[in-house]
CSV table of C-alpha atoms in Angstrom, one decimal:
chain,number,residue,atom,x,y,z
F,1,MET,CA,75.1,66.1,105.3
F,2,SER,CA,76.5,64.1,108.0
F,3,ALA,CA,76.7,66.0,111.8
F,4,SER,CA,80.8,64.2,111.8
F,5,SER,CA,81.3,65.7,108.6
F,6,ASN,CA,80.4,69.4,109.7
F,7,THR,CA,82.0,69.1,113.5
F,8,SER,CA,85.1,68.3,114.6
F,9,THR,CA,87.3,68.3,118.0
F,10,ARG,CA,90.2,71.0,118.8
F,11,GLU,CA,92.5,68.5,118.0
F,12,ASP,CA,91.6,67.9,114.6
F,13,LEU,CA,91.8,71.6,113.3
F,14,PHE,CA,94.3,73.2,115.8
F,15,ASP,CA,96.9,70.8,116.8
F,16,ALA,CA,99.8,72.0,119.2
F,17,GLU,CA,101.9,71.4,115.7
F,18,PHE,CA,99.8,74.0,114.3
F,19,LEU,CA,99.7,76.1,117.3
F,20,ASP,CA,103.6,75.8,117.4
F,21,ARG,CA,103.4,77.2,113.4
F,22,LEU,CA,101.1,79.9,114.8
F,23,ARG,CA,103.7,81.1,116.7
F,24,ALA,CA,106.8,80.5,114.3
F,25,LEU,CA,105.1,82.3,111.2
F,26,PHE,CA,104.4,85.0,113.9
F,27,LEU,CA,108.6,85.3,115.2
F,28,ARG,CA,109.2,85.2,111.2
F,29,LEU,CA,106.9,88.4,110.5
F,30,ARG,CA,108.6,90.4,113.3
F,31,LYS,CA,111.9,89.7,111.9
F,32,ARG,CA,110.4,91.6,108.8
F,33,LYS,CA,111.1,95.0,109.9
F,34,GLN,CA,110.3,96.7,106.8
F,35,LEU,CA,106.6,95.6,107.4
F,36,ARG,CA,107.0,97.9,110.5
F,37,ARG,CA,106.3,100.9,109.2
F,38,LYS,CA,103.5,99.4,107.8
F,39,GLY,CA,101.5,98.7,111.2
F,40,LEU,CA,101.9,102.8,112.6
F,41,GLN,CA,101.2,104.1,109.8
F,42,ALA,CA,98.9,107.4,110.4
F,43,THR,CA,95.1,107.1,110.0
F,44,PRO,CA,92.0,109.2,110.5
F,45,ALA,CA,90.5,106.3,113.2
F,46,THR,CA,92.0,106.9,117.1
F,47,GLY,CA,92.7,104.1,119.1
F,48,PHE,CA,96.5,104.7,119.7
F,49,THR,CA,98.6,103.6,122.2
F,50,ARG,CA,102.0,104.2,123.6
F,51,GLU,CA,105.1,101.2,124.3
F,52,PHE,CA,108.1,101.7,125.3
F,53,LYS,CA,110.7,100.9,123.3
F,54,ASP,CA,114.0,102.5,124.3
F,55,PHE,CA,116.3,105.9,126.0
F,56,ARG,CA,118.5,107.6,125.5
F,57,HIS,CA,120.3,111.0,127.3
F,58,TYR,CA,118.8,114.2,127.7
F,59,THR,CA,119.1,116.9,125.7
F,60,PRO,CA,117.5,120.7,126.4
F,61,ARG,CA,115.1,120.8,123.4
F,62,ASP,CA,113.7,117.7,125.3
F,63,ASP,CA,110.4,118.0,127.8
F,64,PHE,CA,111.5,117.5,131.0
F,65,ARG,CA,108.7,114.8,131.3
F,66,SER,CA,110.0,112.6,130.1
F,67,ILE,CA,113.7,112.4,132.1
F,68,ASP,CA,113.4,109.1,133.9
F,69,TRP,CA,114.1,110.5,137.5
F,70,ARG,CA,114.3,106.4,139.0
F,71,LEU,CA,117.5,106.1,136.6
F,72,TYR,CA,118.8,109.1,136.9
F,73,ALA,CA,118.8,108.5,140.6
F,74,ARG,CA,121.0,104.9,139.7
F,75,LEU,CA,123.6,106.5,137.1
F,76,ASP,CA,123.7,110.8,137.8
F,77,ARG,CA,122.7,111.5,134.2
F,78,LEU,CA,119.8,112.6,133.0
F,79,PHE,CA,117.5,110.2,130.1
F,80,ILE,CA,114.4,109.6,128.5
F,81,ARG,CA,112.1,107.4,128.2
F,82,LEU,CA,111.0,107.6,124.5
F,83,TYR,CA,107.5,105.5,123.7
F,84,GLU,CA,106.7,104.1,119.9
F,85,GLU,CA,102.7,104.8,119.2
F,86,ILE,CA,100.5,101.7,118.4
F,87,GLN,CA,97.8,101.5,116.5
F,88,GLU,CA,94.7,99.7,117.6
F,89,PHE,CA,93.4,98.5,114.9
F,90,HIS,CA,89.9,96.6,114.7
F,91,VAL,CA,90.2,93.0,112.2
F,92,HIS,CA,87.2,91.6,110.5
F,93,ILE,CA,87.9,87.2,109.7
F,94,VAL,CA,84.8,86.9,108.0
F,95,ILE,CA,84.2,83.2,107.3
F,96,ASP,CA,81.8,81.6,104.4
F,97,THR,CA,79.7,79.0,106.5
F,98,SER,CA,77.7,77.7,103.2
F,99,ALA,CA,77.2,74.2,102.2
F,100,SER,CA,79.9,74.3,99.5
F,101,MET,CA,83.1,75.1,101.5
F,102,VAL,CA,82.8,71.5,103.8
F,103,GLU,CA,80.7,69.5,100.1
F,104,PRO,CA,82.4,67.0,98.3
F,105,PHE,CA,85.7,69.2,99.5
F,106,PRO,CA,86.2,68.8,103.6
F,107,GLU,CA,89.0,70.5,103.1
F,108,LYS,CA,88.3,73.9,102.4
F,109,ARG,CA,86.4,73.9,105.2
F,110,LEU,CA,90.3,73.2,106.5
F,111,THR,CA,91.6,75.2,105.4
F,112,SER,CA,89.5,78.6,105.9
F,113,LEU,CA,89.1,77.8,109.8
F,114,LYS,CA,93.3,77.8,110.1
F,115,LEU,CA,93.2,80.7,108.3
F,116,ALA,CA,90.6,82.6,109.7
F,117,VAL,CA,92.4,80.7,113.1
F,118,ALA,CA,96.1,82.6,111.9
F,119,LEU,CA,94.6,85.5,111.4
F,120,ALA,CA,92.9,86.3,114.6
F,121,TYR,CA,95.9,85.0,116.4
F,122,MET,CA,98.0,87.4,114.8
F,123,GLY,CA,95.2,90.3,115.3
F,124,LEU,CA,95.6,89.8,119.2
F,125,VAL,CA,99.3,89.0,119.6
F,126,GLY,CA,99.6,92.5,117.8
F,127,HIS,CA,97.1,93.8,121.1
F,128,HIS,CA,94.6,94.2,118.2
F,129,ARG,CA,89.9,94.2,118.7
F,130,VAL,CA,89.0,90.6,116.5
F,131,SER,CA,86.0,90.0,115.9
F,132,LEU,CA,84.9,86.8,113.9
F,133,HIS,CA,81.5,86.6,111.7
F,134,ALA,CA,80.1,83.8,109.4
F,135,ILE,CA,78.2,84.3,106.0
F,136,SER,CA,75.7,82.3,104.4
F,137,GLU,CA,71.8,83.2,103.5
F,138,SER,CA,72.3,86.1,105.9
F,139,LEU,CA,74.7,87.6,108.4
F,140,ALA,CA,75.0,85.2,112.2
F,141,PRO,CA,74.9,87.8,115.3
F,142,PRO,CA,79.3,87.6,115.9
F,143,PRO,CA,80.0,87.0,119.8
F,144,PRO,CA,81.3,89.9,120.9
F,145,PRO,CA,85.6,91.0,120.0
F,146,LEU,CA,88.3,89.8,121.1
F,147,LYS,CA,90.8,91.2,122.5
F,148,GLY,CA,94.4,90.0,124.4
F,149,GLN,CA,96.7,86.4,123.6
F,150,GLY,CA,94.7,84.6,126.5
F,151,SER,CA,91.2,84.9,124.5
F,152,LEU,CA,92.8,82.9,122.0
F,153,GLN,CA,91.2,79.9,122.9
F,154,ARG,CA,87.6,81.0,122.4
F,155,VAL,CA,88.4,81.5,118.4
F,156,LEU,CA,88.9,77.7,118.7
F,157,ASP,CA,85.8,77.5,120.8
F,158,PHE,CA,84.1,79.2,117.7
F,159,ALA,CA,85.8,78.2,115.2
F,160,ARG,CA,85.1,74.8,116.2
F,161,ASP,CA,81.5,75.0,116.3
F,162,LEU,CA,80.3,76.7,113.2
F,163,SER,CA,78.1,75.6,111.7
F,164,TYR,CA,78.1,74.9,107.8
F,165,GLY,CA,75.2,74.0,105.5
F,166,GLY,CA,72.7,76.4,103.5
F,167,LEU,CA,72.8,78.6,100.4
F,168,THR,CA,75.6,81.5,99.6
F,169,ASN,CA,73.9,84.8,99.3
F,170,LEU,CA,77.7,87.3,99.4
F,171,ASP,CA,75.2,89.9,98.2
F,172,ARG,CA,72.6,90.2,100.6
F,173,CYS,CA,76.2,89.5,103.9
F,174,PHE,CA,78.2,92.1,102.6
F,175,GLU,CA,75.5,94.5,102.5
F,176,GLU,CA,74.6,93.9,106.1
F,177,PHE,CA,78.1,93.8,107.2
F,178,GLN,CA,79.0,97.4,108.3
F,179,PRO,CA,82.3,97.6,110.2
F,180,GLY,CA,82.3,100.0,112.9
F,181,ARG,CA,84.8,103.9,111.5
F,182,ARG,CA,85.2,104.3,115.3
F,183,ARG,CA,89.0,102.6,114.8
F,184,TYR,CA,90.7,100.8,111.8
F,185,GLY,CA,89.4,98.3,110.4
F,186,ILE,CA,91.6,95.4,109.1
F,187,ILE,CA,89.1,93.0,107.1
F,188,PHE,CA,89.5,89.8,106.2
F,189,VAL,CA,87.0,87.5,104.5
F,190,ILE,CA,87.1,83.9,103.6
F,191,SER,CA,85.5,82.1,100.8
F,192,ASP,CA,84.6,80.6,97.4
F,193,PHE,CA,83.0,83.3,96.3
F,194,TYR,CA,80.0,80.1,94.7
F,195,GLY,CA,76.8,82.8,94.5
F,196,ARG,CA,73.5,82.1,93.5
F,197,ASP,CA,74.8,82.6,90.2
F,198,ILE,CA,78.7,83.2,88.4
F,199,ASP,CA,77.8,86.8,88.7
F,200,GLU,CA,77.1,87.2,91.6
F,201,ALA,CA,80.4,87.8,93.3
F,202,ARG,CA,81.4,90.9,91.2
F,203,GLU,CA,77.6,92.9,92.7
F,204,ALA,CA,79.0,91.4,96.3
F,205,ILE,CA,82.1,93.6,95.7
F,206,ARG,CA,80.8,96.2,95.0
F,207,HIS,CA,79.3,96.4,98.8
F,208,ALA,CA,82.3,95.2,100.1
F,209,SER,CA,84.3,98.7,98.9
F,210,ALA,CA,82.6,100.8,100.9
F,211,TRP,CA,83.4,99.3,103.5
F,212,PRO,CA,86.0,101.5,105.9
F,213,GLY,CA,89.6,100.5,106.8
F,214,GLU,CA,92.0,98.0,104.6
F,215,ILE,CA,90.1,94.1,103.0
F,216,HIS,CA,91.8,90.8,101.9
F,217,PHE,CA,89.7,88.7,100.0
F,218,ILE,CA,90.9,84.9,100.4
F,219,GLN,CA,89.2,82.6,97.2
F,220,VAL,CA,89.3,79.2,98.8
F,221,TYR,CA,88.8,76.4,96.3
F,222,HIS,CA,90.1,72.3,96.7
F,223,PRO,CA,92.0,71.5,93.2
F,224,TRP,CA,89.9,68.9,91.7
F,225,GLU,CA,86.8,72.1,91.3
F,226,GLU,CA,89.8,73.6,88.9
F,227,LYS,CA,90.9,70.9,86.6
F,228,PRO,CA,87.8,67.8,87.1
F,229,ASP,CA,89.8,64.5,87.3
F,230,VAL,CA,86.3,62.6,85.6
F,231,GLU,CA,84.9,61.8,82.3
F,232,GLY,CA,81.9,59.8,80.6
F,233,GLU,CA,78.2,59.8,82.0
F,234,ILE,CA,77.9,61.9,85.7
F,235,GLU,CA,75.5,63.2,88.1
F,236,LEU,CA,76.0,66.7,89.5
F,237,PHE,CA,75.1,67.6,92.7
F,238,ASP,CA,74.8,70.9,94.1
F,239,VAL,CA,74.9,71.0,97.8
F,240,GLU,CA,73.6,73.8,98.4
F,241,THR,CA,70.0,74.1,96.0
F,242,GLN,CA,69.7,70.6,96.3
F,243,GLU,CA,69.7,70.0,92.2
F,244,TYR,CA,70.1,67.4,90.4
F,245,ARG,CA,71.3,67.1,86.8
F,246,ARG,CA,72.9,64.3,85.0
F,247,LEU,CA,74.8,64.9,81.9
F,248,TRP,CA,77.4,63.0,79.4
F,249,PHE,CA,80.1,65.0,80.4
F,250,THR,CA,83.2,65.1,77.5
F,251,PRO,CA,87.3,66.0,77.3
F,252,GLY,CA,85.8,69.0,75.0
F,253,ASP,CA,82.9,69.5,78.3
F,254,ARG,CA,86.4,69.4,80.9
F,255,GLU,CA,88.1,71.9,78.6
F,256,ARG,CA,85.5,74.8,78.8
F,257,TYR,CA,84.2,73.8,82.3
F,258,GLU,CA,88.6,75.3,83.2
F,259,GLN,CA,87.9,77.5,81.7
F,260,ARG,CA,84.5,79.0,82.9
F,261,PHE,CA,86.3,78.0,86.0
F,262,ARG,CA,90.4,79.9,85.2
F,263,LEU,CA,87.6,84.1,83.8
F,264,PHE,CA,85.8,83.1,86.6
F,265,LEU,CA,89.1,83.5,89.7
F,266,GLU,CA,90.2,86.4,87.1
F,267,ASP,CA,87.0,88.3,87.1
F,268,ILE,CA,87.0,88.2,90.8
F,269,GLU,CA,90.1,89.1,91.3
F,270,LYS,CA,89.7,92.2,88.2
F,271,THR,CA,87.1,93.3,90.1
F,272,CYS,CA,88.9,93.2,94.0
F,273,GLN,CA,91.6,95.3,91.7
F,274,ALA,CA,89.2,97.7,90.0
F,275,ARG,CA,88.0,99.0,94.1
F,276,GLN,CA,91.3,98.4,95.8
F,277,ILE,CA,90.6,95.1,97.8
F,278,ASP,CA,94.1,92.9,97.7
F,279,TYR,CA,92.7,89.6,96.1
F,280,GLN,CA,94.4,86.1,97.3
F,281,ARG,CA,93.6,83.2,95.8
F,282,TRP,CA,94.3,80.0,97.6
F,283,ARG,CA,94.0,76.5,96.4
F,284,THR,CA,93.6,73.7,99.5
F,285,ASP,CA,97.0,71.6,98.6
F,286,PHE,CA,98.9,75.2,98.1
F,287,PRO,CA,102.0,75.4,101.4
F,288,PHE,CA,100.0,77.2,104.2
F,289,ASP,CA,102.8,78.8,105.3
F,290,GLU,CA,104.5,80.5,103.2
F,291,LEU,CA,100.4,81.3,101.3
F,292,PHE,CA,100.3,83.1,105.1
F,293,LEU,CA,103.2,84.9,104.9
F,294,GLU,CA,103.3,86.3,101.6
F,295,LEU,CA,99.1,87.5,102.5
F,296,LEU,CA,100.5,89.5,105.0
F,297,SER,CA,103.9,90.7,103.5
F,298,ARG,CA,102.0,92.6,100.9
F,299,GLY,CA,100.8,95.4,102.6
F,300,SER,CA,98.4,93.7,105.7
F,301,ALA,CA,99.1,96.3,108.2
F,302,LEU,CA,98.4,93.4,110.3
F,303,ALA,CA,101.7,92.7,110.1
F,304,GLY,CA,103.0,96.3,111.0
F,305,ASN,CA,102.9,95.2,115.0
F,306,ALA,CA,104.4,91.5,114.4
């Protein structure tokens, strides 16, 4: 793998236009009032903060300690301050950095990083803690949790500096990943879910179902992986195991491959559904903004505080 395929400048990945689109997406989420209550749901976790919302007239049933005396001095009328309890979540973003996420289709890497940055941005502007994690053969030690819009630069640096390569060991990584229970967690896993064998993802999902909080699996893949445009004598190269295989690829082989790939996607989706894990397919040529809004609009608590 060449260095040029593994690193990019911040401008290549996250230009001003992309950051403007993130701000626009945040504003669109704010306008969806029906999502707000989801972010204010009661959960067993701690971490609530109070945010001023409005004033209303004081009544004898109200706690006099809520009276705004400064406003009374100006208007000679009693008002109380209304607050809204906002829960601070811990947003975990888990990014697959194995070789198959960058070769031979670098669009998968670009899509997954933009998605990770977009999710981190929503977490930071929503006043949540955000943790970034990288997985391949094992779970990499994560940087300290981030908080506040001023931390966006550190998110961009993290994404820019990620190194890709090696095998995928989903089962091991998901077993090693242990999000804390002190604060309600929202977990996003971004991966193609290719493992050492076709069934590895199913076992890994079993580990993931034990994580506390809200879990989302986002499966990123390239259009060619779904419908390969090849025929005749071909040479296959596994970018993770470095194995070669030469074969004759017929139209019938292509049809069987496409069916098997479709079943692979469906199997992951059904396994996630059985474990109460939200699942979304994300093909690299799909419209980013609409898919992202759909991801959060399906009930994620991350959209609630927008």
